[in-house]
PDB file of C-alpha atoms in Angstrom:
ATOM      1  CA  MET A  17     117.004 -70.248 -56.963  1.00 44.00           C
ATOM      2  CA  SER A  18     120.818 -69.945 -56.810  1.00 50.00           C
ATOM      3  CA  ASP A  19     123.302 -72.837 -57.030  1.00 51.00           C
ATOM      4  CA  LEU A  20     124.042 -72.437 -53.311  1.00 55.00           C
ATOM      5  CA  ASP A  21     120.437 -73.304 -52.475  1.00 62.00           C
ATOM      6  CA  THR A  22     120.211 -76.497 -54.528  1.00 64.00           C
ATOM      7  CA  PHE A  23     121.858 -79.902 -54.506  1.00 63.00           C
ATOM      8  CA  THR A  24     121.905 -82.049 -57.612  1.00 68.00           C
ATOM      9  CA  LEU A  25     123.143 -85.640 -57.355  1.00 72.00           C
ATOM     10  CA  LEU A  26     125.071 -86.494 -60.534  1.00 72.00           C
ATOM     11  CA  PRO A  27     126.501 -89.904 -61.448  1.00 76.00           C
ATOM     12  CA  LEU A  28     130.295 -90.100 -61.745  1.00 81.00           C
ATOM     13  CA  ARG A  29     132.441 -92.656 -63.510  1.00 82.00           C
ATOM     14  CA  ILE A  30     136.046 -93.673 -62.712  1.00 86.00           C
ATOM     15  CA  ASP A  31     138.212 -95.127 -65.431  1.00 84.00           C
ATOM     16  CA  PRO A  32     139.665 -98.465 -64.200  1.00 83.00           C
ATOM     17  CA  GLN A  33     142.976 -97.880 -65.986  1.00 83.00           C
ATOM     18  CA  SER A  34     143.755 -94.180 -65.562  1.00 81.00           C
ATOM     19  CA  LYS A  35     141.600 -93.683 -62.440  1.00 81.00           C
ATOM     20  CA  ALA A  36     140.309 -90.492 -64.015  1.00 85.00           C
ATOM     21  CA  ILE A  37     136.883 -89.336 -62.835  1.00 85.00           C
ATOM     22  CA  SER A  38     134.342 -88.129 -65.368  1.00 83.00           C
ATOM     23  CA  SER A  39     130.729 -87.057 -65.496  1.00 76.00           C
ATOM     24  CA  ALA A  40     129.926 -89.368 -68.420  1.00 65.00           C
ATOM     25  CA  GLY A  41     126.198 -89.822 -68.730  1.00 58.00           C
ATOM     26  CA  ALA A  42     125.366 -87.029 -66.308  1.00 57.00           C
ATOM     27  CA  THR A  43     122.589 -84.666 -67.248  1.00 56.00           C
ATOM     28  CA  ALA A  44     122.106 -81.304 -65.590  1.00 55.00           C
ATOM     29  CA  ALA A  45     121.700 -77.631 -66.342  1.00 55.00           C
ATOM     30  CA  GLY A  46     124.434 -76.405 -68.648  1.00 57.00           C
ATOM     31  CA  THR A  47     126.214 -74.200 -66.092  1.00 59.00           C
ATOM     32  CA  THR A  48     126.156 -76.906 -63.422  1.00 63.00           C
ATOM     33  CA  LEU A  49     127.588 -79.536 -65.755  1.00 71.00           C
ATOM     34  CA  ARG A  50     130.305 -77.217 -67.048  1.00 76.00           C
ATOM     35  CA  THR A  51     131.333 -76.346 -63.486  1.00 78.00           C
ATOM     36  CA  LEU A  52     131.489 -80.028 -62.556  1.00 77.00           C
ATOM     37  CA  GLU A  53     133.581 -80.886 -65.585  1.00 82.00           C
ATOM     38  CA  ALA A  54     136.022 -78.057 -64.820  1.00 83.00           C
ATOM     39  CA  GLU A  55     136.449 -79.244 -61.235  1.00 85.00           C
ATOM     40  CA  LEU A  56     136.930 -82.843 -62.328  1.00 85.00           C
ATOM     41  CA  ALA A  57     139.525 -81.774 -64.889  1.00 87.00           C
ATOM     42  CA  ALA A  58     141.505 -79.985 -62.167  1.00 88.00           C
ATOM     43  CA  LEU A  59     141.204 -83.009 -59.855  1.00 86.00           C
ATOM     44  CA  ASN A  60     142.395 -85.396 -62.576  1.00 85.00           C
ATOM     45  CA  ALA A  61     145.314 -83.115 -63.405  1.00 87.00           C
ATOM     46  CA  LEU A  62     146.357 -83.100 -59.746  1.00 85.00           C
ATOM     47  CA  HIS A  63     146.097 -86.913 -59.615  1.00 81.00           C
ATOM     48  CA  ARG A  64     148.312 -87.270 -62.694  1.00 81.00           C
ATOM     49  CA  SER A  65     150.949 -84.913 -61.283  1.00 78.00           C
ATOM     50  CA  LEU A  66     151.069 -86.772 -57.953  1.00 73.00           C
ATOM     51  CA  HIS A  67     151.132 -90.147 -59.667  1.00 71.00           C
ATOM     52  CA  SER A  68     154.144 -89.112 -61.736  1.00 71.00           C
ATOM     53  CA  LEU A  69     156.271 -88.404 -58.675  1.00 64.00           C
ATOM     54  CA  GLU A  70     158.997 -90.937 -57.953  1.00 59.00           C
ATOM     55  CA  ALA A  71     158.679 -93.032 -54.807  1.00 57.00           C
ATOM     56  CA  PRO A  72     158.887 -92.580 -51.875  1.00 55.00           C
ATOM     57  CA  HIS A  73     157.551 -89.036 -52.314  1.00 53.00           C
ATOM     58  CA  VAL A  74     153.834 -89.704 -52.091  1.00 56.00           C
ATOM     59  CA  VAL A  75     153.143 -86.017 -51.556  1.00 59.00           C
ATOM     60  CA  PRO A  76     155.282 -83.064 -52.578  1.00 59.00           C
ATOM     61  CA  PRO A  77     157.536 -81.764 -49.791  1.00 60.00           C
ATOM     62  CA  PRO A  78     157.000 -78.225 -48.494  1.00 61.00           C
ATOM     63  CA  PRO A  79     159.140 -75.378 -49.856  1.00 61.00           C
ATOM     64  CA  VAL A  80     161.404 -75.436 -46.767  1.00 63.00           C
ATOM     65  CA  PRO A  81     162.664 -79.042 -46.266  1.00 75.00           C
ATOM     66  CA  VAL A  82     163.818 -78.543 -42.659  1.00 83.00           C
ATOM     67  CA  ASN A  83     161.830 -76.864 -39.920  1.00 83.00           C
ATOM     68  CA  PRO A  84     164.347 -74.551 -38.192  1.00 88.00           C
ATOM     69  CA  LYS A  85     162.164 -74.290 -35.074  1.00 92.00           C
ATOM     70  CA  ARG A  86     162.285 -78.043 -34.543  1.00 93.00           C
ATOM     71  CA  SER A  87     166.065 -78.064 -34.964  1.00 93.00           C
ATOM     72  CA  ALA A  88     166.386 -75.242 -32.454  1.00 95.00           C
ATOM     73  CA  ASN A  89     164.131 -77.025 -29.975  1.00 96.00           C
ATOM     74  CA  VAL A  90     166.079 -80.287 -30.263  1.00 96.00           C
ATOM     75  CA  THR A  91     169.315 -78.389 -29.633  1.00 96.00           C
ATOM     76  CA  LYS A  92     167.788 -76.541 -26.690  1.00 97.00           C
ATOM     77  CA  LEU A  93     166.572 -79.789 -25.096  1.00 97.00           C
ATOM     78  CA  ARG A  94     170.004 -81.385 -25.504  1.00 97.00           C
ATOM     79  CA  GLU A  95     171.711 -78.343 -23.958  1.00 97.00           C
ATOM     80  CA  SER A  96     169.209 -78.313 -21.082  1.00 97.00           C
ATOM     81  CA  GLY A  97     170.001 -81.971 -20.467  1.00 98.00           C
ATOM     82  CA  ASN A  98     173.712 -81.172 -20.484  1.00 98.00           C
ATOM     83  CA  ALA A  99     173.150 -78.389 -17.953  1.00 98.00           C
ATOM     84  CA  GLU A 100     171.268 -80.745 -15.638  1.00 98.00           C
ATOM     85  CA  TYR A 101     174.001 -83.364 -16.052  1.00 98.00           C
ATOM     86  CA  ARG A 102     176.677 -80.874 -14.980  1.00 98.00           C
ATOM     87  CA  LYS A 103     174.603 -80.185 -11.862  1.00 98.00           C
ATOM     88  CA  GLN A 104     174.624 -83.968 -11.236  1.00 97.00           C
ATOM     89  CA  ARG A 105     170.849 -84.045 -11.629  1.00 98.00           C
ATOM     90  CA  TYR A 106     171.004 -87.103 -13.831  1.00 98.00           C
ATOM     91  CA  GLY A 107     167.321 -88.011 -13.693  1.00 97.00           C
ATOM     92  CA  GLU A 108     166.365 -84.548 -14.954  1.00 98.00           C
ATOM     93  CA  ALA A 109     169.018 -84.761 -17.662  1.00 98.00           C
ATOM     94  CA  ILE A 110     167.528 -88.047 -18.862  1.00 98.00           C
ATOM     95  CA  LYS A 111     164.102 -86.382 -19.131  1.00 98.00           C
ATOM     96  CA  PHE A 112     165.448 -83.609 -21.352  1.00 98.00           C
ATOM     97  CA  TYR A 113     167.378 -86.049 -23.549  1.00 98.00           C
ATOM     98  CA  THR A 114     164.250 -88.191 -23.898  1.00 98.00           C
ATOM     99  CA  LEU A 115     162.151 -85.189 -24.962  1.00 97.00           C
ATOM    100  CA  GLY A 116     164.836 -84.261 -27.487  1.00 97.00           C
ATOM    101  CA  LEU A 117     164.804 -87.791 -28.898  1.00 97.00           C
ATOM    102  CA  GLN A 118     161.026 -87.764 -29.218  1.00 96.00           C
ATOM    103  CA  MET A 119     161.158 -84.497 -31.132  1.00 95.00           C
ATOM    104  CA  ALA A 120     164.019 -85.607 -33.399  1.00 95.00           C
ATOM    105  CA  LEU A 121     162.514 -89.015 -34.172  1.00 94.00           C
ATOM    106  CA  THR A 122     159.138 -87.555 -35.164  1.00 92.00           C
ATOM    107  CA  ARG A 123     160.489 -85.313 -37.914  1.00 90.00           C
ATOM    108  CA  PRO A 124     158.437 -85.500 -41.142  1.00 86.00           C
ATOM    109  CA  ALA A 125     159.599 -88.117 -43.631  1.00 82.00           C
ATOM    110  CA  TRP A 126     160.729 -85.532 -46.191  1.00 83.00           C
ATOM    111  CA  GLU A 127     163.382 -84.065 -43.869  1.00 86.00           C
ATOM    112  CA  PRO A 128     166.948 -85.394 -44.353  1.00 87.00           C
ATOM    113  CA  SER A 129     167.557 -88.680 -42.538  1.00 88.00           C
ATOM    114  CA  GLN A 130     171.184 -87.668 -41.970  1.00 91.00           C
ATOM    115  CA  LEU A 131     169.987 -84.721 -39.872  1.00 92.00           C
ATOM    116  CA  VAL A 132     167.956 -87.074 -37.694  1.00 93.00           C
ATOM    117  CA  ARG A 133     170.915 -89.444 -37.287  1.00 95.00           C
ATOM    118  CA  GLU A 134     173.178 -86.585 -36.273  1.00 95.00           C
ATOM    119  CA  GLU A 135     170.721 -85.388 -33.648  1.00 96.00           C
ATOM    120  CA  VAL A 136     169.800 -88.743 -32.153  1.00 97.00           C
ATOM    121  CA  HIS A 137     173.324 -90.155 -31.918  1.00 97.00           C
ATOM    122  CA  GLN A 138     174.285 -87.305 -29.588  1.00 97.00           C
ATOM    123  CA  LEU A 139     171.112 -87.574 -27.515  1.00 98.00           C
ATOM    124  CA  TYR A 140     171.367 -91.348 -27.142  1.00 98.00           C
ATOM    125  CA  SER A 141     175.037 -91.135 -26.184  1.00 98.00           C
ATOM    126  CA  ASN A 142     174.403 -88.384 -23.642  1.00 98.00           C
ATOM    127  CA  ARG A 143     171.462 -90.259 -22.144  1.00 98.00           C
ATOM    128  CA  ALA A 144     173.621 -93.382 -21.902  1.00 98.00           C
ATOM    129  CA  GLN A 145     176.175 -91.442 -19.867  1.00 98.00           C
ATOM    130  CA  ALA A 146     173.455 -90.119 -17.565  1.00 98.00           C
ATOM    131  CA  HIS A 147     172.176 -93.657 -17.007  1.00 98.00           C
ATOM    132  CA  MET A 148     175.719 -94.780 -16.206  1.00 98.00           C
ATOM    133  CA  GLN A 149     176.040 -92.129 -13.522  1.00 98.00           C
ATOM    134  CA  MET A 150     173.015 -93.728 -11.859  1.00 97.00           C
ATOM    135  CA  ALA A 151     174.445 -97.254 -12.321  1.00 97.00           C
ATOM    136  CA  GLY A 152     171.799 -97.957 -14.954  1.00 97.00           C
ATOM    137  CA  TRP A 153     174.152-100.192 -16.888  1.00 98.00           C
ATOM    138  CA  ALA A 154     171.510-102.027 -18.926  1.00 97.00           C
ATOM    139  CA  GLU A 155     169.794 -98.786 -19.950  1.00 97.00           C
ATOM    140  CA  GLY A 156     173.136 -97.179 -20.739  1.00 98.00           C
ATOM    141  CA  ALA A 157     174.183-100.140 -22.882  1.00 98.00           C
ATOM    142  CA  VAL A 158     170.959 -99.949 -24.899  1.00 98.00           C
ATOM    143  CA  ASP A 159     171.260 -96.187 -25.470  1.00 98.00           C
ATOM    144  CA  ALA A 160     174.930 -96.371 -26.406  1.00 98.00           C
ATOM    145  CA  GLU A 161     174.204 -99.093 -28.947  1.00 97.00           C
ATOM    146  CA  ALA A 162     171.374 -97.003 -30.409  1.00 97.00           C
ATOM    147  CA  SER A 163     173.809 -94.116 -30.742  1.00 97.00           C
ATOM    148  CA  VAL A 164     176.260 -96.309 -32.652  1.00 97.00           C
ATOM    149  CA  GLU A 165     173.470 -97.543 -34.932  1.00 96.00           C
ATOM    150  CA  ALA A 166     172.678 -93.914 -35.771  1.00 96.00           C
ATOM    151  CA  LYS A 167     176.342 -93.067 -36.383  1.00 96.00           C
ATOM    152  CA  ARG A 168     178.979 -95.803 -36.433  1.00 95.00           C
ATOM    153  CA  GLN A 169     182.079 -93.787 -37.297  1.00 95.00           C
ATOM    154  CA  GLY A 170     183.236 -90.716 -35.415  1.00 95.00           C
ATOM    155  CA  ASN A 171     181.274 -91.805 -32.359  1.00 96.00           C
ATOM    156  CA  ALA A 172     183.955 -93.263 -30.092  1.00 96.00           C
ATOM    157  CA  LYS A 173     182.199 -92.124 -26.911  1.00 97.00           C
ATOM    158  CA  ALA A 174     179.190 -94.334 -27.629  1.00 97.00           C
ATOM    159  CA  TRP A 175     181.407 -97.325 -28.403  1.00 97.00           C
ATOM    160  CA  LEU A 176     183.255 -96.707 -25.146  1.00 97.00           C
ATOM    161  CA  ARG A 177     180.114 -96.230 -23.066  1.00 98.00           C
ATOM    162  CA  ARG A 178     178.474 -99.457 -24.163  1.00 98.00           C
ATOM    163  CA  GLY A 179     181.753-101.271 -23.577  1.00 97.00           C
ATOM    164  CA  ARG A 180     181.947 -99.907 -20.032  1.00 97.00           C
ATOM    165  CA  CYS A 181     178.332-100.868 -19.344  1.00 98.00           C
ATOM    166  CA  LEU A 182     178.986-104.431 -20.490  1.00 97.00           C
ATOM    167  CA  VAL A 183     182.015-104.630 -18.225  1.00 97.00           C
ATOM    168  CA  GLU A 184     180.029-103.389 -15.242  1.00 97.00           C
ATOM    169  CA  MET A 185     177.391-106.036 -15.933  1.00 97.00           C
ATOM    170  CA  GLY A 186     180.082-108.723 -15.978  1.00 95.00           C
ATOM    171  CA  ARG A 187     179.617-109.481 -19.669  1.00 96.00           C
ATOM    172  CA  LEU A 188     183.356-109.460 -20.335  1.00 96.00           C
ATOM    173  CA  GLU A 189     183.484-111.580 -23.491  1.00 96.00           C
ATOM    174  CA  GLU A 190     180.768-109.466 -25.076  1.00 97.00           C
ATOM    175  CA  ALA A 191     182.578-106.306 -23.972  1.00 97.00           C
ATOM    176  CA  ARG A 192     185.822-107.504 -25.580  1.00 97.00           C
ATOM    177  CA  ASP A 193     184.056-108.208 -28.884  1.00 97.00           C
ATOM    178  CA  TRP A 194     182.247-104.874 -28.789  1.00 97.00           C
ATOM    179  CA  VAL A 195     185.346-102.811 -28.025  1.00 97.00           C
ATOM    180  CA  GLY A 196     187.248-104.722 -30.704  1.00 96.00           C
ATOM    181  CA  LYS A 197     184.636-103.739 -33.274  1.00 96.00           C
ATOM    182  CA  GLY A 198     184.817-100.167 -32.039  1.00 96.00           C
ATOM    183  CA  LEU A 199     188.562-100.090 -32.634  1.00 96.00           C
ATOM    184  CA  GLU A 200     188.063-101.428 -36.169  1.00 95.00           C
ATOM    185  CA  VAL A 201     185.707 -98.524 -36.879  1.00 95.00           C
ATOM    186  CA  GLU A 202     187.345 -95.721 -34.894  1.00 94.00           C
ATOM    187  CA  GLY A 203     191.006 -96.671 -35.299  1.00 90.00           C
ATOM    188  CA  GLN A 204     193.466 -96.687 -32.398  1.00 87.00           C
ATOM    189  CA  GLU A 205     191.278 -94.647 -30.057  1.00 92.00           C
ATOM    190  CA  LYS A 206     193.186 -94.273 -26.775  1.00 94.00           C
ATOM    191  CA  GLU A 207     190.259 -94.813 -24.370  1.00 96.00           C
ATOM    192  CA  LEU A 208     189.000 -97.813 -26.314  1.00 96.00           C
ATOM    193  CA  LEU A 209     192.480 -99.347 -26.265  1.00 96.00           C
ATOM    194  CA  GLU A 210     192.691 -98.810 -22.511  1.00 96.00           C
ATOM    195  CA  LEU A 211     189.278-100.399 -21.985  1.00 97.00           C
ATOM    196  CA  LEU A 212     190.204-103.374 -24.166  1.00 96.00           C
ATOM    197  CA  LYS A 213     193.386-103.872 -22.135  1.00 96.00           C
ATOM    198  CA  GLU A 214     191.353-103.748 -18.928  1.00 96.00           C
ATOM    199  CA  VAL A 215     188.784-106.242 -20.231  1.00 96.00           C
ATOM    200  CA  GLU A 216     191.408-108.697 -21.435  1.00 95.00           C
ATOM    201  CA  GLY A 217     193.171-108.446 -18.086  1.00 94.00           C
ATOM    202  CA  ARG A 218     189.975-109.236 -16.202  1.00 93.00           C
ATOM    203  CA  ILE A 219     189.199-112.161 -18.505  1.00 93.00           C
ATOM    204  CA  ALA A 220     192.693-113.572 -17.948  1.00 93.00           C
ATOM    205  CA  GLN A 221     192.325-113.088 -14.201  1.00 90.00           C
ATOM    206  CA  ASP A 222     188.986-114.911 -14.164  1.00 86.00           C
ATOM    207  CA  LYS A 223     190.479-117.823 -16.109  1.00 86.00           C
ATOM    208  CA  ALA A 224     193.447-118.023 -13.746  1.00 86.00           C
ATOM    209  CA  SER A 225     191.252-118.013 -10.653  1.00 83.00           C
ATOM    210  CA  SER A 226     189.012-120.745 -12.035  1.00 78.00           C
ATOM    211  CA  ALA A 227     191.923-122.992 -13.079  1.00 68.00           C
TER     212      ALA A 227
END
C-alpha cells in the first residue's frame, strides 16, 4: 500500500523556548519518519527566518513594493471626479473621490506611507471643494482637515478650504485660529492672507454691533 493510501498519526513536540517542532519519540516506518523530519526541518528554518525579521515586517514584502495598477486606478478615479466637478456634477464627483480614497487607504501595509499620504491629501481636498459647492460646509471642513493631516506643508488649498467652511458656519474665532496656523505653515500665502483679513473684519464688525 502506498503512502498516499495510508495515514499515520505521529506525536509532535514543540520546544517552549525556540518553538521548534520535532518528531521526538515518534516511531514509524523509516521512509515515513525521514520524510516527516525533512518537512519539519524546512518548517523550522522558515520560522527562524521570519522570526529574525525586524518589526513591523511580520511577513516579507513582495518583490514589487508598489502595485502600479492600484496607483493607476487611484489616479483614474481622481481624474474622473475632477471631470464630473468641471461639469458641475458635484455629487458624482464626490462618489469618485470617495472610491479613490477607499482604494488608496486600503493599500497593503508594506507599501510606502508617503505614497498614501500624497494620494489621499489630494482626494480629501478635492472632495472638500465638491462638498463646498453643495453648501456642505461641515463635510467640507472635515475633509479639508483630513487633507491637512495627510500633508501639512505645501497644501494651502486645504488650509484655505477648511477656513472658508468655518467662516460659512459662523465659527469665526476658530476660522481665525485655523487660518493663522495655515499661514505659519505655508508662509505668506495670498489667499490665506485675504481670508484672514476677511475673518478679522467680520469679527470686529460683530463686536462693534454687539457693543
